[in-house]
Short mmCIF file of C-alpha atoms in Angstrom, two decimals:
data_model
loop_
_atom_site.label_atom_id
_atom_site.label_comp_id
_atom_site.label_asym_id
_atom_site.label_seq_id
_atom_site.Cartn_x
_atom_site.Cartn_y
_atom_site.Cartn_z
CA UNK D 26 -6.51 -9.40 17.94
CA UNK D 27 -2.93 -9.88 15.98
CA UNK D 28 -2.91 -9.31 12.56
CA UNK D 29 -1.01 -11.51 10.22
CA UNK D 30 0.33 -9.79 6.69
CA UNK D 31 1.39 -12.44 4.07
CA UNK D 32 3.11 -11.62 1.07
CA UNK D 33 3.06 -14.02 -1.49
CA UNK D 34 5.24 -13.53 -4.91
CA UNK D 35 5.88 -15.51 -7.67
CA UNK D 36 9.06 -16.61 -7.97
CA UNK D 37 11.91 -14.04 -10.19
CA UNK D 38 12.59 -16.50 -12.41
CA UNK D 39 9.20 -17.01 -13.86
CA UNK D 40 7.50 -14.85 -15.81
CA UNK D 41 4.64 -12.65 -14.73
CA UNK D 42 2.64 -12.17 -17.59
CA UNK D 43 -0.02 -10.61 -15.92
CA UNK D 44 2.60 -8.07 -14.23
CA UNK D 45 4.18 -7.61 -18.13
CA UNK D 46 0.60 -6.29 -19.03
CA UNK D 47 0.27 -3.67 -16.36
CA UNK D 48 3.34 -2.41 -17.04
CA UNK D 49 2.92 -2.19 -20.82
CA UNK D 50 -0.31 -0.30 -19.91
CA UNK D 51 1.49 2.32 -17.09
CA UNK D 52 4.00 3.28 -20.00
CA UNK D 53 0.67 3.16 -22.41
CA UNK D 54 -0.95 5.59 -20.18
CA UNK D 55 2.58 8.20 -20.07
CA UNK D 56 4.25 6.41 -17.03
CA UNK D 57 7.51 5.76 -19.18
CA UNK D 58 9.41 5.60 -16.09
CA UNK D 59 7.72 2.17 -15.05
CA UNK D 60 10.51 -0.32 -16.57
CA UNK D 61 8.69 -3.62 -14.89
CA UNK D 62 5.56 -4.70 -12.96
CA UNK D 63 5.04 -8.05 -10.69
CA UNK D 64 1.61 -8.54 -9.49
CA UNK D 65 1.47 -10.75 -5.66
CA UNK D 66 -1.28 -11.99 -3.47
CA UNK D 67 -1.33 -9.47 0.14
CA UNK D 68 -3.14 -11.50 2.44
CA UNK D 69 -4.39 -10.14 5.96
CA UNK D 70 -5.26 -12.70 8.41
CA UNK D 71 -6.79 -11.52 11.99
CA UNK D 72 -5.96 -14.44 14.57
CA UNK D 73 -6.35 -14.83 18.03
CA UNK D 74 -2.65 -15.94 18.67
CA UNK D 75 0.73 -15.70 17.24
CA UNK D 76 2.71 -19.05 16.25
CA UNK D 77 5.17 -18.37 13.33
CA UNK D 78 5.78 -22.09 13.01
CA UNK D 79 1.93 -22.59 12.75
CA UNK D 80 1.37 -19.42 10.13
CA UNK D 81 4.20 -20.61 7.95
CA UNK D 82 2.58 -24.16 7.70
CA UNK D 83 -0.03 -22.47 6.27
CA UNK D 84 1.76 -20.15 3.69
CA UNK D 85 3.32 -23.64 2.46
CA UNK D 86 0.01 -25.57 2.96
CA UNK D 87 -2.79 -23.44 1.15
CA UNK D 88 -1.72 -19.86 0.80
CA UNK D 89 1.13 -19.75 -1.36
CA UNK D 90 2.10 -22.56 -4.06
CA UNK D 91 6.21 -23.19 -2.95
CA UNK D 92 6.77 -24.66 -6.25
CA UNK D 93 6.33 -21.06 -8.29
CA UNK D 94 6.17 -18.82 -5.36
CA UNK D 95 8.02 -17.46 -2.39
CA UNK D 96 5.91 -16.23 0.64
CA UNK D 97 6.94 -13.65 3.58
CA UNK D 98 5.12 -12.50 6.52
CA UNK D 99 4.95 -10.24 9.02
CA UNK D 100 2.66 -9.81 12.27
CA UNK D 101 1.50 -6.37 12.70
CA UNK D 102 -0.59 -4.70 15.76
CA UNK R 8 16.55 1.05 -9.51
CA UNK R 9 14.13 2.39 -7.13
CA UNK R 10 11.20 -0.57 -6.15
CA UNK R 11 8.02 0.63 -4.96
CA UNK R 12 5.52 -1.99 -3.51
CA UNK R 13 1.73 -0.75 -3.81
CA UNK R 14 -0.55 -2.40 -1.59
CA UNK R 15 -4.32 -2.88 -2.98
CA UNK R 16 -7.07 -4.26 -0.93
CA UNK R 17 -10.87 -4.31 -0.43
CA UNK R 18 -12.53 -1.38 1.68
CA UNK R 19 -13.20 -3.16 4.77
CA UNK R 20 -16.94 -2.55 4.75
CA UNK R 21 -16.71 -4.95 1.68
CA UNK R 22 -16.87 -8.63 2.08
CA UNK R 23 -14.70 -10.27 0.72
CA UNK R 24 -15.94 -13.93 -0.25
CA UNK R 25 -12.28 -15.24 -1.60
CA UNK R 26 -11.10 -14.35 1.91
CA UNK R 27 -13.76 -15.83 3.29
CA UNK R 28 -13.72 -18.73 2.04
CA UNK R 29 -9.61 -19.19 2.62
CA UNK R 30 -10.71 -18.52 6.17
CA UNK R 31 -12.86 -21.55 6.27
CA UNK R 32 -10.02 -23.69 4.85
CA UNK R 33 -7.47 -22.84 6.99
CA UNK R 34 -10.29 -23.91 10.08
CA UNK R 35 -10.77 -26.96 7.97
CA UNK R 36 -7.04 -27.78 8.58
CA UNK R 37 -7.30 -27.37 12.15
CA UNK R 38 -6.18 -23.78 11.80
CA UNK R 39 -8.77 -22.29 15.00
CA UNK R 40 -6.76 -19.44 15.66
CA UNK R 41 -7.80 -17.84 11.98
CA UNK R 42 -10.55 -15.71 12.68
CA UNK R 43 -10.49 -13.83 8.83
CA UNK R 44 -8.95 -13.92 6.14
CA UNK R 45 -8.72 -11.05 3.32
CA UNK R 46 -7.25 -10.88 0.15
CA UNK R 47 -5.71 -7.95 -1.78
CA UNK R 48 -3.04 -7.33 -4.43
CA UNK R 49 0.67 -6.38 -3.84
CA UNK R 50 2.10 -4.83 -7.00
CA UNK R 51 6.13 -4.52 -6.98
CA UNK R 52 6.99 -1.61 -9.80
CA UNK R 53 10.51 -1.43 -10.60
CA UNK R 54 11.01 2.45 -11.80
CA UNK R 55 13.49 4.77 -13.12
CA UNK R 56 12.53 7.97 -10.88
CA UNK R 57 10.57 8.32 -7.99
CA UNK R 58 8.06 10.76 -7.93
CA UNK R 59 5.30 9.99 -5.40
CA UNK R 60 2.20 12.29 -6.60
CA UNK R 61 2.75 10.06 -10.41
CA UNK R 62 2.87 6.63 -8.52
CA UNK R 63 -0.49 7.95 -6.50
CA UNK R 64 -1.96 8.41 -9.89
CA UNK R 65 -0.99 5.20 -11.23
CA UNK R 66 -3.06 3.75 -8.48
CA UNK R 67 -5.73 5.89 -8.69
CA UNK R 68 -5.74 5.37 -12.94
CA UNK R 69 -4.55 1.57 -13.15
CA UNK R 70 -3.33 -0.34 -10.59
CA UNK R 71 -6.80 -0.10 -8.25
CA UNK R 72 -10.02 0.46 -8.29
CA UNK R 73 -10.89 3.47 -5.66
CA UNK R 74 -14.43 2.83 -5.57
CA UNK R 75 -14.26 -0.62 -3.98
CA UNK R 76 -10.24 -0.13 -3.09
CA UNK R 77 -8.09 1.52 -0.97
CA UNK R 78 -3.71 1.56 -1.64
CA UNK R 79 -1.09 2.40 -0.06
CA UNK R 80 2.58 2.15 -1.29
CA UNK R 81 6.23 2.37 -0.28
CA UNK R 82 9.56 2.87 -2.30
CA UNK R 83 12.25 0.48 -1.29
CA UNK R 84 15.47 0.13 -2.06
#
């Protein structure tokens, strides 16, 4: 059975604050190198057949919000 | 500056009842073909150096939780 991989980000301009935390923590912890963090939404769906038209309707529909964030997706296997 | 994108998600022997349930909604919308749905994290660090074996530990310390978790990551760009 396809496997569907959806990335979902918020969108560059706005502010992750959630993301700002982890990487205040990484340098906290000694990971100086770590300049930024954004935290996204990886979601795996198994399906029984490929449509890209049908999988992006439902990135816009219910699994990303297109107002504050972008969505990608790949099918893998 | 070097981007590395660190993939966090549930063990599979774990259920996972947020996926779940988006797998039920997306059936509710007429979606069939969605047979499950799971949920993880996808972390985008934005670092000054790349050294693998300290961005392994930041998963292992931080960014997931190896007892219910597994990662992966991948430098880009």
């Amino acid at each position: 059975m396809p496997t569907v991989r959806v990335s979902v980000t918020l969108k560059p301009s706005l502010l992750d604050s959630a993301g700002r935390t982890v990487a205040g923590s990484l340098k906290h912890l000694g990971y100086e190198e770590v300049s930024d963090a954004r935290i996204g939404k990886l979601i795996t769906l198994q399906v029984e057949t490929v449509d890209e038209a049908r999988i992006r309707e439902m990135c816009q529909k219910l699994l990303a919000n297109p107002v504050i964030e972008d969505f990608s997706f790949e099918v893998v296997g």
